[in-house]
Each structure stands twice: as C-alpha cells, then as structure tokens.
Short mmCIF file of C-alpha atoms in Angstrom, two decimals:
data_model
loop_
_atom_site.label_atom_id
_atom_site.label_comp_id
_atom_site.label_asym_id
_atom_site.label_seq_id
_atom_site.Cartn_x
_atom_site.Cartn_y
_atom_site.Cartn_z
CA UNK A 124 -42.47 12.13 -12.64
CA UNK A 125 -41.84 15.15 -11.03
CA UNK A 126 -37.92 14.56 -10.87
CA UNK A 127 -38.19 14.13 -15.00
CA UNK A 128 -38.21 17.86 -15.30
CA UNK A 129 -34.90 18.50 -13.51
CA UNK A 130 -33.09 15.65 -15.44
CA UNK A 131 -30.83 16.34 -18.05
CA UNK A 132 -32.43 14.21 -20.74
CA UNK A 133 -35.39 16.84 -20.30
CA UNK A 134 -33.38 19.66 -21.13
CA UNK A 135 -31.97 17.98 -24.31
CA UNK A 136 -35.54 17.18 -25.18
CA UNK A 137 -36.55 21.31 -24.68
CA UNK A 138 -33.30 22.16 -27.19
CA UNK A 139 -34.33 19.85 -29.70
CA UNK A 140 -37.61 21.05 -29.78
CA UNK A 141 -36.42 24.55 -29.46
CA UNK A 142 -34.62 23.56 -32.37
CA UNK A 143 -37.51 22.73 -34.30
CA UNK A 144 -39.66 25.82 -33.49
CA UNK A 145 -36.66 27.63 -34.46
CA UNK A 146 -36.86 25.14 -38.13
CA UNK A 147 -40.43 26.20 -38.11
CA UNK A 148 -39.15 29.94 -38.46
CA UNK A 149 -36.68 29.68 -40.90
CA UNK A 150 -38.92 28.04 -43.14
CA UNK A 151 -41.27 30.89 -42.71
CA UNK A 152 -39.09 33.12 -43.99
CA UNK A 153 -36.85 31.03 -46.15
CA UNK A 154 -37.38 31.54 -50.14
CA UNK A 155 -37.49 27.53 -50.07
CA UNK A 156 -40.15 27.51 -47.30
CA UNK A 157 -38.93 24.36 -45.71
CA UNK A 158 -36.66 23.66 -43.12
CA UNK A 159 -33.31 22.64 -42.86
CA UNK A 160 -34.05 19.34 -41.57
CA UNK A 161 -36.92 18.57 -43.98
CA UNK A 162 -34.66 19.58 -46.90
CA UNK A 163 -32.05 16.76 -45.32
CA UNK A 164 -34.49 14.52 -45.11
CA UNK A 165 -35.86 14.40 -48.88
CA UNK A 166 -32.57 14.29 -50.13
CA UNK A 167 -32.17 10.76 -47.96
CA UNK A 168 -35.61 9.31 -48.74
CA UNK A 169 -35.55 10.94 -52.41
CA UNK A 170 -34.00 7.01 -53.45
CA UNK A 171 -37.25 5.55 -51.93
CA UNK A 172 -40.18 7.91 -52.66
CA UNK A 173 -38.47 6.39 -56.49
CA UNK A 174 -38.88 2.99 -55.49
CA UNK A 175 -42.49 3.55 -53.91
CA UNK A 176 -43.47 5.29 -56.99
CA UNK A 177 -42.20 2.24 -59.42
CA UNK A 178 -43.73 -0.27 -56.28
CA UNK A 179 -47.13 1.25 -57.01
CA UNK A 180 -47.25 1.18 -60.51
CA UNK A 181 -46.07 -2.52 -60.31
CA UNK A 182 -49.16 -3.17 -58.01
CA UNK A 183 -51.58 -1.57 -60.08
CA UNK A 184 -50.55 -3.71 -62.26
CA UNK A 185 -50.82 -6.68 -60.27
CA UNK A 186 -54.28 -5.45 -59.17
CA UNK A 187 -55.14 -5.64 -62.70
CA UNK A 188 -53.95 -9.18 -63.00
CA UNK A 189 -55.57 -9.93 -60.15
CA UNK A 190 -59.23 -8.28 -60.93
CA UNK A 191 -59.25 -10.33 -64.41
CA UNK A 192 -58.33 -13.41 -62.68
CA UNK A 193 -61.49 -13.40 -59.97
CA UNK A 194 -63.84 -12.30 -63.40
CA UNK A 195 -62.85 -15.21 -65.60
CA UNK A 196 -62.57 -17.44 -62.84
CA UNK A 197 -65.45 -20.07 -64.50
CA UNK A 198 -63.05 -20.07 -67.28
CA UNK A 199 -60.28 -22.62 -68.36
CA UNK A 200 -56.53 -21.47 -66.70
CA UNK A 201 -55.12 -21.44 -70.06
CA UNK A 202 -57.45 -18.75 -70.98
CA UNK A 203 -57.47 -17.24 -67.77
CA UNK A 204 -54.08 -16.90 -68.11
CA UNK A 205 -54.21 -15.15 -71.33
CA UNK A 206 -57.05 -12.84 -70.48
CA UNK A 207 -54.67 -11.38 -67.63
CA UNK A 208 -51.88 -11.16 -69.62
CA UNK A 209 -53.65 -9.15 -72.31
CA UNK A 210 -54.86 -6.90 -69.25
CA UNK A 211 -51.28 -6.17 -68.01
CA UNK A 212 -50.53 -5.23 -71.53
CA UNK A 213 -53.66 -2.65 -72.04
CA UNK A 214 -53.22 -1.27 -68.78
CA UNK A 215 -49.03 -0.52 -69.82
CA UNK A 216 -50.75 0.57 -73.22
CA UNK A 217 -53.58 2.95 -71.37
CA UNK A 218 -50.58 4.28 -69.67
CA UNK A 219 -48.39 4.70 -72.46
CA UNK A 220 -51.02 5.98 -74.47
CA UNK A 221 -51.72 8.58 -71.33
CA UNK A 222 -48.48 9.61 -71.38
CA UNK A 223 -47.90 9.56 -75.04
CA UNK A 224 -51.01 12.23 -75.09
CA UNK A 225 -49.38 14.66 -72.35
CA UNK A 226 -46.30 14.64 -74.25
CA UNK A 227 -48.10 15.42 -77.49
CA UNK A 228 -50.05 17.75 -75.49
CA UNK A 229 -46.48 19.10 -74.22
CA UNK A 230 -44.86 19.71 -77.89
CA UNK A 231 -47.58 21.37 -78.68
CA UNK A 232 -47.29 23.98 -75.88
CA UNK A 233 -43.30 23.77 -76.41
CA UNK A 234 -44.13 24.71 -79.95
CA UNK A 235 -46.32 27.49 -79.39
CA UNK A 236 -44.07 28.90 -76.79
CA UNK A 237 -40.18 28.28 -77.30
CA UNK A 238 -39.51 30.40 -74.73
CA UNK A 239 -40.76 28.04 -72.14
CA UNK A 240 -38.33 25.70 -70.16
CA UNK A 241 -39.91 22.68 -68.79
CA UNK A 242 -38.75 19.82 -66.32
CA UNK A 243 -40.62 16.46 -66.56
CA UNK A 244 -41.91 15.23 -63.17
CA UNK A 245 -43.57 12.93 -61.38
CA UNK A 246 -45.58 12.48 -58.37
CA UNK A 247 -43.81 10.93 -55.41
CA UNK A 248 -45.71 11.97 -52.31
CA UNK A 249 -49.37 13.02 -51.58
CA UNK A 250 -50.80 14.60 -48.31
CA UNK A 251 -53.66 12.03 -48.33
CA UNK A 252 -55.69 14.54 -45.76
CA UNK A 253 -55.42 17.61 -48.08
CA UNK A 254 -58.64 18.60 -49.39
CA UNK A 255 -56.83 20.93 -51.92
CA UNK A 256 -54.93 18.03 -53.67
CA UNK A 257 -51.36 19.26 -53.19
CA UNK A 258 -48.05 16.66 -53.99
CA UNK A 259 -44.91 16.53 -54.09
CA UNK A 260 -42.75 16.28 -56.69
CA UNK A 261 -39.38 14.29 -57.73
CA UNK A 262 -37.28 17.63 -58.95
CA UNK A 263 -36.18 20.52 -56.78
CA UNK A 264 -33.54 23.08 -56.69
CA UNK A 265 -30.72 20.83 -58.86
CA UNK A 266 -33.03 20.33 -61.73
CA UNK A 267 -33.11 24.38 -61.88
CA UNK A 268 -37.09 24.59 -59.80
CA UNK A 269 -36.98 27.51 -57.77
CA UNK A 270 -40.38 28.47 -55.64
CA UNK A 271 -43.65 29.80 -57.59
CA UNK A 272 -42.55 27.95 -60.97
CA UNK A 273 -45.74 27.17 -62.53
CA UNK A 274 -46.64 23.49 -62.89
CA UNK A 275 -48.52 21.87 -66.06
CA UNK A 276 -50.46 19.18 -67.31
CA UNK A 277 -50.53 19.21 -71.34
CA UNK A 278 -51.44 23.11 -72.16
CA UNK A 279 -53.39 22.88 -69.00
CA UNK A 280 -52.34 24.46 -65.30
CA UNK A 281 -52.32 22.56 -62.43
CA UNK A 282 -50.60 24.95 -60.04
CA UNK A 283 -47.54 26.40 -58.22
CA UNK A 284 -44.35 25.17 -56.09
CA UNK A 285 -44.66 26.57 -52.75
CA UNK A 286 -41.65 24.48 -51.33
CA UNK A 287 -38.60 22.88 -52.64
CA UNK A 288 -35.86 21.46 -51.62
CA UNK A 289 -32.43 19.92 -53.60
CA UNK A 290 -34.81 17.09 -54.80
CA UNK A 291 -37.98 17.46 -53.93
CA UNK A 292 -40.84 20.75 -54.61
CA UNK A 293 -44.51 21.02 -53.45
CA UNK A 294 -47.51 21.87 -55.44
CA UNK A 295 -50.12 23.50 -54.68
CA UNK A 296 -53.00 23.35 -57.00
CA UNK A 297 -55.57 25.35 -58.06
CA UNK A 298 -58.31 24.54 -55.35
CA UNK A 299 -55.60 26.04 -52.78
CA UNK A 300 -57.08 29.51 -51.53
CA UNK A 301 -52.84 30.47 -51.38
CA UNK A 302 -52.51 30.22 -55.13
CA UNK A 303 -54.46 32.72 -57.22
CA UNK A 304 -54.01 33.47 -60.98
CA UNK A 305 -54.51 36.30 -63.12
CA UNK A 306 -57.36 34.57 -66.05
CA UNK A 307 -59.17 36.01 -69.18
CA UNK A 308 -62.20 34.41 -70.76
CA UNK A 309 -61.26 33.35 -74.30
CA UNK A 310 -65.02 34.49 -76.02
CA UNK A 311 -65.32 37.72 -74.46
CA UNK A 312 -61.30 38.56 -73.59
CA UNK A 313 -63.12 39.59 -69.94
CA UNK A 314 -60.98 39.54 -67.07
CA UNK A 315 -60.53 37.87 -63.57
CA UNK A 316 -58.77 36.23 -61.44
CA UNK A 317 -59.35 32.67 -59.69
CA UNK A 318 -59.43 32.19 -56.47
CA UNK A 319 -60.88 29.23 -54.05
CA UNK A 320 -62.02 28.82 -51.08
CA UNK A 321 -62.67 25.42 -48.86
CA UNK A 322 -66.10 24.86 -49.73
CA UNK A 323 -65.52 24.81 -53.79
CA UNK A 324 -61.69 22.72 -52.61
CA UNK A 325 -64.31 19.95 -51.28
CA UNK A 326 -66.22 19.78 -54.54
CA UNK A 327 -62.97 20.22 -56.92
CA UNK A 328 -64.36 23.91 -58.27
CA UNK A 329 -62.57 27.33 -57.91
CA UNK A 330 -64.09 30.81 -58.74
CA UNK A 331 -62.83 33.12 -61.15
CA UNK A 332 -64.16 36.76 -59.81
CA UNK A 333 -63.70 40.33 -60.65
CA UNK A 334 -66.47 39.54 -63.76
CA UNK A 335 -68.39 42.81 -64.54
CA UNK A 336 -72.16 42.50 -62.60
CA UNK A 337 -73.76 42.03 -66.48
CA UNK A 338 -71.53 39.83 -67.44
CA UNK A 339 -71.00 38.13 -71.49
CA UNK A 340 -69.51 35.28 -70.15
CA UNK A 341 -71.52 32.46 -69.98
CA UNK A 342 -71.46 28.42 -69.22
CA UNK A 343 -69.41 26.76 -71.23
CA UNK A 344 -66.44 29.73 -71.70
CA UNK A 345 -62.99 28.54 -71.45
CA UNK A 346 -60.93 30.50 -68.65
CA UNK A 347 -57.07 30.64 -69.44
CA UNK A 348 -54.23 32.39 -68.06
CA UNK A 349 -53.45 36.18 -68.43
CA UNK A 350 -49.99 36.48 -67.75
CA UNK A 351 -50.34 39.40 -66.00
CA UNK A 352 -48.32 39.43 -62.66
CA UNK A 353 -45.68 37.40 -64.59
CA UNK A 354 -45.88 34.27 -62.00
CA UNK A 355 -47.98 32.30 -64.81
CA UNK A 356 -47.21 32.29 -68.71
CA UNK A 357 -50.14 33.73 -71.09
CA UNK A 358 -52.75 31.28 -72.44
CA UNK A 359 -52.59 27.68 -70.24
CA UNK A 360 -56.08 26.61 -69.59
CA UNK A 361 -57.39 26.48 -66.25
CA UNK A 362 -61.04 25.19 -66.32
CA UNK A 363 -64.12 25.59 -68.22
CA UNK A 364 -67.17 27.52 -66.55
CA UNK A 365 -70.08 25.88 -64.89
CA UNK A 366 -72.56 28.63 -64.27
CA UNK A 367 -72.22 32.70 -63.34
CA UNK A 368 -73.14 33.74 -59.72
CA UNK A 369 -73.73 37.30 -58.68
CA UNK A 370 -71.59 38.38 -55.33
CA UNK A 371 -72.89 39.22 -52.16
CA UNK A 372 -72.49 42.70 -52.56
CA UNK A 373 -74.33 42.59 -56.23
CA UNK A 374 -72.09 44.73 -58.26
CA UNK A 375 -69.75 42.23 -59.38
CA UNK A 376 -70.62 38.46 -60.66
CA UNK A 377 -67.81 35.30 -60.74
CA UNK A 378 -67.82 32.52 -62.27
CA UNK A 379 -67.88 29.02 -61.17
CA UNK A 380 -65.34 26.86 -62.98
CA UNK A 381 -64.33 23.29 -63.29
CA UNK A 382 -60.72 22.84 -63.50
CA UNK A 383 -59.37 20.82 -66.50
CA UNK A 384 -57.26 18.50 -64.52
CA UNK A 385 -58.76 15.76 -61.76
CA UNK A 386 -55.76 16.57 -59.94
CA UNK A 387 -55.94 13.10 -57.79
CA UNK A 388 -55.64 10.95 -61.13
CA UNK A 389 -52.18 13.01 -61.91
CA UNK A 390 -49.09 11.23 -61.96
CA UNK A 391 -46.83 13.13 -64.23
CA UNK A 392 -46.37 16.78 -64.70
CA UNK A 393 -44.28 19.48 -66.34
CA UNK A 394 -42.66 22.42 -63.88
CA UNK A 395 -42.11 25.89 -66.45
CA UNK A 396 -38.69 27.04 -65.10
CA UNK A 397 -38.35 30.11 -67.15
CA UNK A 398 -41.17 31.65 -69.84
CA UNK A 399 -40.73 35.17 -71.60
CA UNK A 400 -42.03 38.20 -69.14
CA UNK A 401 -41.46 36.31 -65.93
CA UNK A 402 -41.25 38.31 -62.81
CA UNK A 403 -38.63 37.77 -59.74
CA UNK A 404 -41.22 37.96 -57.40
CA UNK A 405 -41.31 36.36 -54.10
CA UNK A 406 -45.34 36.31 -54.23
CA UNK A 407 -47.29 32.94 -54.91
CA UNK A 408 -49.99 34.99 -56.01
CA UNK A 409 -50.95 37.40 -59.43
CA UNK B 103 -22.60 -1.33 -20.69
CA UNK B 104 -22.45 -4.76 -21.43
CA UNK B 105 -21.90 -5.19 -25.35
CA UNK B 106 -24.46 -8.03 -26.22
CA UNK B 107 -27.04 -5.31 -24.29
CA UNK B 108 -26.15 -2.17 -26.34
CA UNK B 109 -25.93 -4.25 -29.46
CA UNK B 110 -29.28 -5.75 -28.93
CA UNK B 111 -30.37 -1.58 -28.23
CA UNK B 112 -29.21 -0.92 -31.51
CA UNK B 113 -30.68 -3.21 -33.81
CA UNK B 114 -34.26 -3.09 -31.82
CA UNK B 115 -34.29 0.87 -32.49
CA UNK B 116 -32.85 0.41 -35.92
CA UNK B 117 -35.84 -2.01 -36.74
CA UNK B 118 -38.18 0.50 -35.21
CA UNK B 119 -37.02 2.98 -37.64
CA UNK B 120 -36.93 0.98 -40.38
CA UNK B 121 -40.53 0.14 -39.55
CA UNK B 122 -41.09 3.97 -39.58
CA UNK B 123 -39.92 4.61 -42.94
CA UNK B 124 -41.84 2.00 -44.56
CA UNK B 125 -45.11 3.07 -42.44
CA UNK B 126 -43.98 6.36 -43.90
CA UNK B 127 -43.74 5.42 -47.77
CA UNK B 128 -47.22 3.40 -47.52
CA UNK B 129 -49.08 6.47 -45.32
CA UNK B 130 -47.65 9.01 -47.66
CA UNK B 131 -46.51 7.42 -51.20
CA UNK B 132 -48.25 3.91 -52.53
CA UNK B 133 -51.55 4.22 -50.88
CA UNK B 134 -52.10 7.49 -52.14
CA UNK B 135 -50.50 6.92 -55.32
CA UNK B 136 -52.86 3.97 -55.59
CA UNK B 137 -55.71 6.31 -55.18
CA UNK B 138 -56.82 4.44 -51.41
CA UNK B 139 -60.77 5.04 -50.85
CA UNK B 140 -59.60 6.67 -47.07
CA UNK B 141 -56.69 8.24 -45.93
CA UNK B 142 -55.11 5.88 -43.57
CA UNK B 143 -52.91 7.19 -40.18
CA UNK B 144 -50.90 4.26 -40.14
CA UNK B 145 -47.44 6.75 -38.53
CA UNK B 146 -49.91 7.54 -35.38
CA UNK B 147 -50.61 3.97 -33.85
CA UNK B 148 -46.65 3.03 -35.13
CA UNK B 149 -45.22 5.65 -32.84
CA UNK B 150 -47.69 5.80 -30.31
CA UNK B 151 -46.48 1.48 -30.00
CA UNK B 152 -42.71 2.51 -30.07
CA UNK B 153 -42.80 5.33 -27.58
CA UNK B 154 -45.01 2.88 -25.11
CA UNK B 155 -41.72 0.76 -25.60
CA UNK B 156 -38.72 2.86 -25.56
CA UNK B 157 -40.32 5.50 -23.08
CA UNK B 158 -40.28 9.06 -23.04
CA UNK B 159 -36.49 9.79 -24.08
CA UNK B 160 -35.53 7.48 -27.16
CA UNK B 161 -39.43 7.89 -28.09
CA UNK B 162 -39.31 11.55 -28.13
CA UNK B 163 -36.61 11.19 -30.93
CA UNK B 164 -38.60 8.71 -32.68
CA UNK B 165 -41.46 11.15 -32.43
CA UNK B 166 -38.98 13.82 -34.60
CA UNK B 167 -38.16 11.56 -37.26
CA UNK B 168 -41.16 10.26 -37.63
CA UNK B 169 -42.70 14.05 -38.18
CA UNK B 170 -39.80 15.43 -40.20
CA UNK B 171 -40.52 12.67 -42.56
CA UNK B 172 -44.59 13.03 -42.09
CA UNK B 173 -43.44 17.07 -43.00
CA UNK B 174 -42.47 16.13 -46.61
CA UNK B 175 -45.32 14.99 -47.65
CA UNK B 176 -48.04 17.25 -45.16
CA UNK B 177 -49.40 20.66 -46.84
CA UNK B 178 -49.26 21.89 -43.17
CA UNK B 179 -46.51 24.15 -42.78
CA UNK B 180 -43.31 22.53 -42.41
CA UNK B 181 -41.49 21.15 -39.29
CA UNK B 182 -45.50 21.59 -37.22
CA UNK B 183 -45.56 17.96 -37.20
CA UNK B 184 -41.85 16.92 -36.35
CA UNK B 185 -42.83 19.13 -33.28
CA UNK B 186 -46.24 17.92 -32.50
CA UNK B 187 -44.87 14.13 -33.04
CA UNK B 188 -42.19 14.61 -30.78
CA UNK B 189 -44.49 16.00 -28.53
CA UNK B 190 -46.87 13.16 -28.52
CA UNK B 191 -44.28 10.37 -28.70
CA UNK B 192 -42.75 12.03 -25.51
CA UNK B 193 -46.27 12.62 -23.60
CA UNK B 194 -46.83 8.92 -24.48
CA UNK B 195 -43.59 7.53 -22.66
CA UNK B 196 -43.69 9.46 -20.16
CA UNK B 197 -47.28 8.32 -19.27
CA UNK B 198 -45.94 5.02 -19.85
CA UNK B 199 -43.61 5.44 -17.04
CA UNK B 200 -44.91 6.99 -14.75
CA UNK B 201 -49.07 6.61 -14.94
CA UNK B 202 -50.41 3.97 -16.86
CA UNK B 203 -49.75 0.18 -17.89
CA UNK B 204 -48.09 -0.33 -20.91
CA UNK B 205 -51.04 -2.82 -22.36
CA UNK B 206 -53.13 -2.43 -26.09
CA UNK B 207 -55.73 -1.16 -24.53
CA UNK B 208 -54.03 2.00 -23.46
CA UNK B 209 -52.20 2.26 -26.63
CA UNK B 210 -55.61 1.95 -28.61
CA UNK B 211 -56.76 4.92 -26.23
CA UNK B 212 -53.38 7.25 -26.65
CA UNK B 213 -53.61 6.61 -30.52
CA UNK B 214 -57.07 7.56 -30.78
CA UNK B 215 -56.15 10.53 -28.65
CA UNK B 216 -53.22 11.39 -31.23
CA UNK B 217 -55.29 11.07 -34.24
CA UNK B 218 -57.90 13.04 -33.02
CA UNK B 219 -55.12 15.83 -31.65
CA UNK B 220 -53.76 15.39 -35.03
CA UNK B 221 -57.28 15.99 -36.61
CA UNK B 222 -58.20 19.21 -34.94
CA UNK B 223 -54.24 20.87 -35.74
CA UNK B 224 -55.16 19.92 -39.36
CA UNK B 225 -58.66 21.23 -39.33
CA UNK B 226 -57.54 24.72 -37.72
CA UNK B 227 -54.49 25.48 -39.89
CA UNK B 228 -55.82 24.05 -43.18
CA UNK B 229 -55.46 27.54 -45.25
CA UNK B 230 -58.41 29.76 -45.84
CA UNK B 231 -61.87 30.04 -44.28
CA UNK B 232 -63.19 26.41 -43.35
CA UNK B 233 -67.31 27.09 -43.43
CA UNK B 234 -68.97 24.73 -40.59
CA UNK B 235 -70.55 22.47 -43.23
CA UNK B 236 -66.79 22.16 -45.30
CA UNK B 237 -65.40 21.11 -41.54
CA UNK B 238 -68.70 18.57 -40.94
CA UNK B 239 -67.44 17.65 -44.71
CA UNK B 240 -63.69 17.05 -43.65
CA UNK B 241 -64.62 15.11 -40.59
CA UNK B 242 -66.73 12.96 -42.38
CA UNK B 243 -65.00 12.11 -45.08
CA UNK B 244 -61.03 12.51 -44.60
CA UNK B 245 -60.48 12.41 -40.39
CA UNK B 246 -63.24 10.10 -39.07
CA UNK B 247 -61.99 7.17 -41.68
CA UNK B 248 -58.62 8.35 -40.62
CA UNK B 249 -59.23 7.63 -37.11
CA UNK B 250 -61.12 4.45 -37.68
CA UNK B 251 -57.96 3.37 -39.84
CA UNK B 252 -56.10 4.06 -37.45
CA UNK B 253 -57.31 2.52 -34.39
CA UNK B 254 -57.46 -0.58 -37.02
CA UNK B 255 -54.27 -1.06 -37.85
CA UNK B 256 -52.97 -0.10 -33.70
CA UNK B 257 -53.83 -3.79 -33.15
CA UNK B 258 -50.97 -5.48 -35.57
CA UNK B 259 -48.93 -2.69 -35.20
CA UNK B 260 -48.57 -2.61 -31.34
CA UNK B 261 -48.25 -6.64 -31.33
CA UNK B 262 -45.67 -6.36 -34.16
CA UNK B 263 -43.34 -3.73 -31.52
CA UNK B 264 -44.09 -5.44 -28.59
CA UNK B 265 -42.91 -8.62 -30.18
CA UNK B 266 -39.62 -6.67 -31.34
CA UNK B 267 -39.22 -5.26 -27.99
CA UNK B 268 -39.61 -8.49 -26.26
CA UNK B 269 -37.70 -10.66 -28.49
CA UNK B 270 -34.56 -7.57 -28.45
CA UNK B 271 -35.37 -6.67 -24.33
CA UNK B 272 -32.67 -5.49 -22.29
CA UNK B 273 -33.08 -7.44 -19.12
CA UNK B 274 -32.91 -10.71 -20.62
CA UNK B 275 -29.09 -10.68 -21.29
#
C-alpha cells in the first residue's frame, strides 16, 4: 500500500483534487457562487432534472390511482375503474386550480407593480437533508437570473438565489439564517428585520427583531417587506405573527412569525429579475 | 490491451455511471419532489459498491462525479462533496486492495462509515448556530433515517454492482 503513494496514478488523484479545492475557491468568491464544474454539470443534467420533474408528477398521479383502487377495492371493477379515473382528473384539477390561483395571485402583484420582471419556475432539485428548505430551480443566468434576485410565491416571498448557473439557481428561503430581509408591520408601520436561526428552521418559524421593547404589534399582524436595502421589492408578505418575545437583553422585543409559504409543498415559483429601486449589491442580506 | 477486454471496461463503467445518475435524480429530484417521509442516501452505498469494484483509481473518479452531481442539489457549499466523495470512494478502494475482503459485509460497514462521515460534515457546516437540542433534532429526524436508509438499500445495491462487475470482469476474456 505503501508503494501507492509513489505511483503516478496517486499524483493524478492529488491534482484532481487539488483541482477541486481550487473549484471550492472560486466559487467562494465567484458572483455565481458555484464552481466551474458544477455549472458544467447542470447544464448536462438540466434535460433530466425536466424529465424527473414530469416523472414525479406522473407518479403522483399514479399514486392517486393507485390509493383509490386499494379503497374501493369491495367494489365492482367497472366502478372501480371510474372512481380512479375521476381521481386522476381532480388531482390534474387540484393542480390546475393551484396553479391557476398563483397565477391569479401573480397578475395581481404584476398589476400592482409593473415595474417588476418575473421568470416562471419550477422546482427541479431539493437538498432532502436541509432543514432550511432550500431548492433548486430550472432558470439561471440565460433566462436573465443573476444572484440575490428575490423569489415569489403569489404576493408572498419565499426567498433569495444564492447560486446560479446557465440553467440552474438556488434558493434559499426564509428559515436560512444567510438570508435576512428588511420588514414593516402593516398595523403599526413598525420596523424590523427577519432573521432565523436553526432552532425556529426546525419548526418552520423565523423572527422578525429590532421591535421597540413596548411594542404595538401584536399576534395576528401581517409582516411584509420594506424595500429598504433594495435586495427585496416593497410590500411582498412574509408571514403572519405568532406571539411577541422580549430579548435577552430586555430592551428590545421580536416577533415570532409564521411564514406564508410551507416551503416543502412548493413546486412552482416566480424569480423578480428587475423591480424599481433595486440595488447592485453583491450582499444576500438587507 | 486486448479489445473485447477494454470494450467490456467501457460499458461496465458506463453502466456504473448511468446507475449514478439515476441514483442521483431519485436521491435528489423524485423522492423529494414526492415529498418522501425520510431523506434517503441512496449515492453513499452506490459508490461505496462501485469503488469496492473498480478500486481506488477508477473509483476515485467515480467518487467526483458522483459529488459534483450530489453539489447541485446540496445547500453545503459547492464542490465540498465532489471532494469528500472522491475522498471516500478512493479510501474505499484502496482498503479494498490492500486491507480488507471485498464482501457485503464490509461494504455495509464502509457505507455506514460514509453516511455517518457524511452526517457530521453536514451537521458542522449547516449555516448558523446549531443549539444541542436543534442537532439531537437533526439526528433524529433527517441523519439517523438517512443512515438506516442507507444501510437498507447497500444490500440490492452492492448485489446489483457485483453482478455488473462479474458478468463485465476482466479476467474472464
């Protein structure tokens, strides 16, 4: 084993992985913040994240089929027959209708805001260990994403890209303690910021903080987006608040809120390219 | 080199990477797309099988693509786990080599040891301050089903390349 060091097949092992420490670096400091290789690789397996996509909606389908079948099973073939067929076509109609209400939910935003660009996505890879409910994302630099676009759901946010490539971008959500928004309370016009941390990630909470210690908002108040910092437009929802904490140092209270979105149920989303008063910032935070 | 040799080289490693990519697209695309009740490791025990196989050279390069393409979809920063994989997949042949049998048993043991390698590299670079109870949390409900899925699926997976590698062996031309 000893000899395995000395051989040359060792030494092209150390450059490659030289080469991918090296990768490592220039994705640290990249403005896409991923690596050469990884940006090579999306653009080949782009075709197929597609085709898993349209494989799983096909067995969710089939699932459904399936479920109704084992139910009615007592029942005549004929009718079992029918029963699943009348399944497949509410679940297509549950998802139309779900995607018929984010588009609604979409003019409506694109009405109130004409200065907004938007690019339709979808959902084509999750990190299924990620507590903080990041994706990825079928659009990248060629549909016009560039890193920190904000990502929506309806008039709702969901979060920011962190990476992209030609294709492909990452999300990060809201529960990510790396993305951080500048927020107002609708009632009182108070304002915050949101931030998270692991233990909230688990339970699918942020904070909003920076709340005066007395503070006039109470459960129930709607947090949106500022705008201020320019990385997020004015006015997209973010969550509604659960209760008001006081901080450990007691001269400032937060608020616990509930984000709008169950961002594991998400399969479609809109990325903002380009709103009125956005900075050129490199920073993923407000 | 006789020709029937390298072509039978070929297709056996082309086979293994086409396995790759589809253990890739069900790890990181349809089950979680599908909403699966655990995450499931199914890339570990796959290259952890191949690299008992194809030893520590060819199995160091399926270690890379196997975490370049694990890199798209991870929230780790990317290119840690084309480097760790490689890593792993290299360790694993070389072990095969030169210190232990190549026999499920010891592939059920280097898997586990990968996922649980794996486990700890995710739990200290997930972003921001992990409390001890959020970590107990994360063990319990995202790594230790991990594992166990795993260490599952090793079993078909390892008989699937050994049956690959024994039906496309070198030696028997």
């Amino acid at each position: 084993m000893r000899n395995f060091f000395t051989t040359k097949k060792f030494r092209v092992m150390l450059s490659v992985w030289t080469a991918l420490l090296l990768g490592i670096f220039v994705a640290a400091v990249s403005d896409s913040g991923s690596t050469p290789f990884s940006s090579a690789l999306s653009f080949i397996m782009s075709p197929l994240h597609n085709a898993a996509v349209r494989f799983a909606d096909t067995f969710g389908d089939f699932n459904a089929k399936f479920t109704s079948s084992k139910t009615y099973a007592d029942e005549a073939a004929s009718l079992q027959e029918e029963i699943a067929e009348l399944r497949s076509q509410l679940v297509d109609y549950e998802k139309s209708l779900h995607k018929l209400h984010a588009y609604e939910e979409f003019l409506e935003v694109k009405e109130k805001n004409p200065d907004f660009s938007f690019v339709p996505a979808e959902i084509i890879l999750r990190d299924s260990t990620d507590i903080y409910g990041s994706f990825t994302l079928n659009r990248g630099t060629a549909d016009g994403v560039i890193l920190n676009c904000p990502v929506i759901y309806g008039d709702s946010l969901v979060g920011i890209v962190k990476t992209v490539t030609a294709d492909t971008c990452t999300v990060y959500t809201l529960l990510h303690p790396e993305v951080s928004a500048g927020a107002y309370e609708i009632h009182t016009r108070e304002n915050c910021f949101t931030s998270a941390n692991t233990e909230y990630s688990l339970n699918g909470i942020i904070k909003a903080e920076g709340l005066s210690k007395n503070t006039p908002v109470v459960s129930g108040g709607i947090i949106c987006t500022s705008g201020i910092g320019g990385i997020f437009p004015k006015d997209l929802i973010i969550g509604t608040v659960k209760e008001i904490e006081i901080n450990e140092t007691q001269l400032a209270a937060y608020a616990v809120i509930e984000p709008v979105n169950d961002y594991s149920l998400l399969t479609d989303v809109f990325i903002i390219t380009d709103f009125e008063g956005k900075a050129q910032t490199e920073s993923g935070n407000e | 080199m006789n020709k029937r040799v390298h072509t039978r080289r070929i297709v056996r490693r082309l086979i293994f990477v086409l396995m790759i990519i589809t253990a890739y697209i069900i790890q990181c695309s349809v089950l979680p797309l599908l909403n699966a009740p655990v995450p499931v490791f199914i890339l570990i025990p796959l290259l952890i099988s191949v690299a008992m196989f194809e030893k520590e050279f060819s199995g160091f390069f399926f270690g890379v693509l196997t975490g370049a393409l694990w890199d798209t979809a991870a929230s780790l920063p990317d290119g840690i786990l084309a480097l760790t994989m490689s890593f792993f997949a290299g360790f694993t042949g070389l072990m095969s080599r030169y210190i232990i049998r190549n026999t499920l048993l010891n592939t059920l043991i280097l898997s586990l040891a990968g996922c649980i390698a794996y486990s700890a590299m995710s739990l200290i670079l997930v972003p921001g301050s992990l409390s001890a109870a959020a970590a107990e949390e994360l063990i319990k409900t995202v790594y230790i089903p991990g594992c166990a899925s795993a260490l599952a699926l090793a079993i078909p997976v390892y008989f699937t390349v050994r049956a690959i590698a024994m039906r496309l062996r070198e030696e028997t031309v």
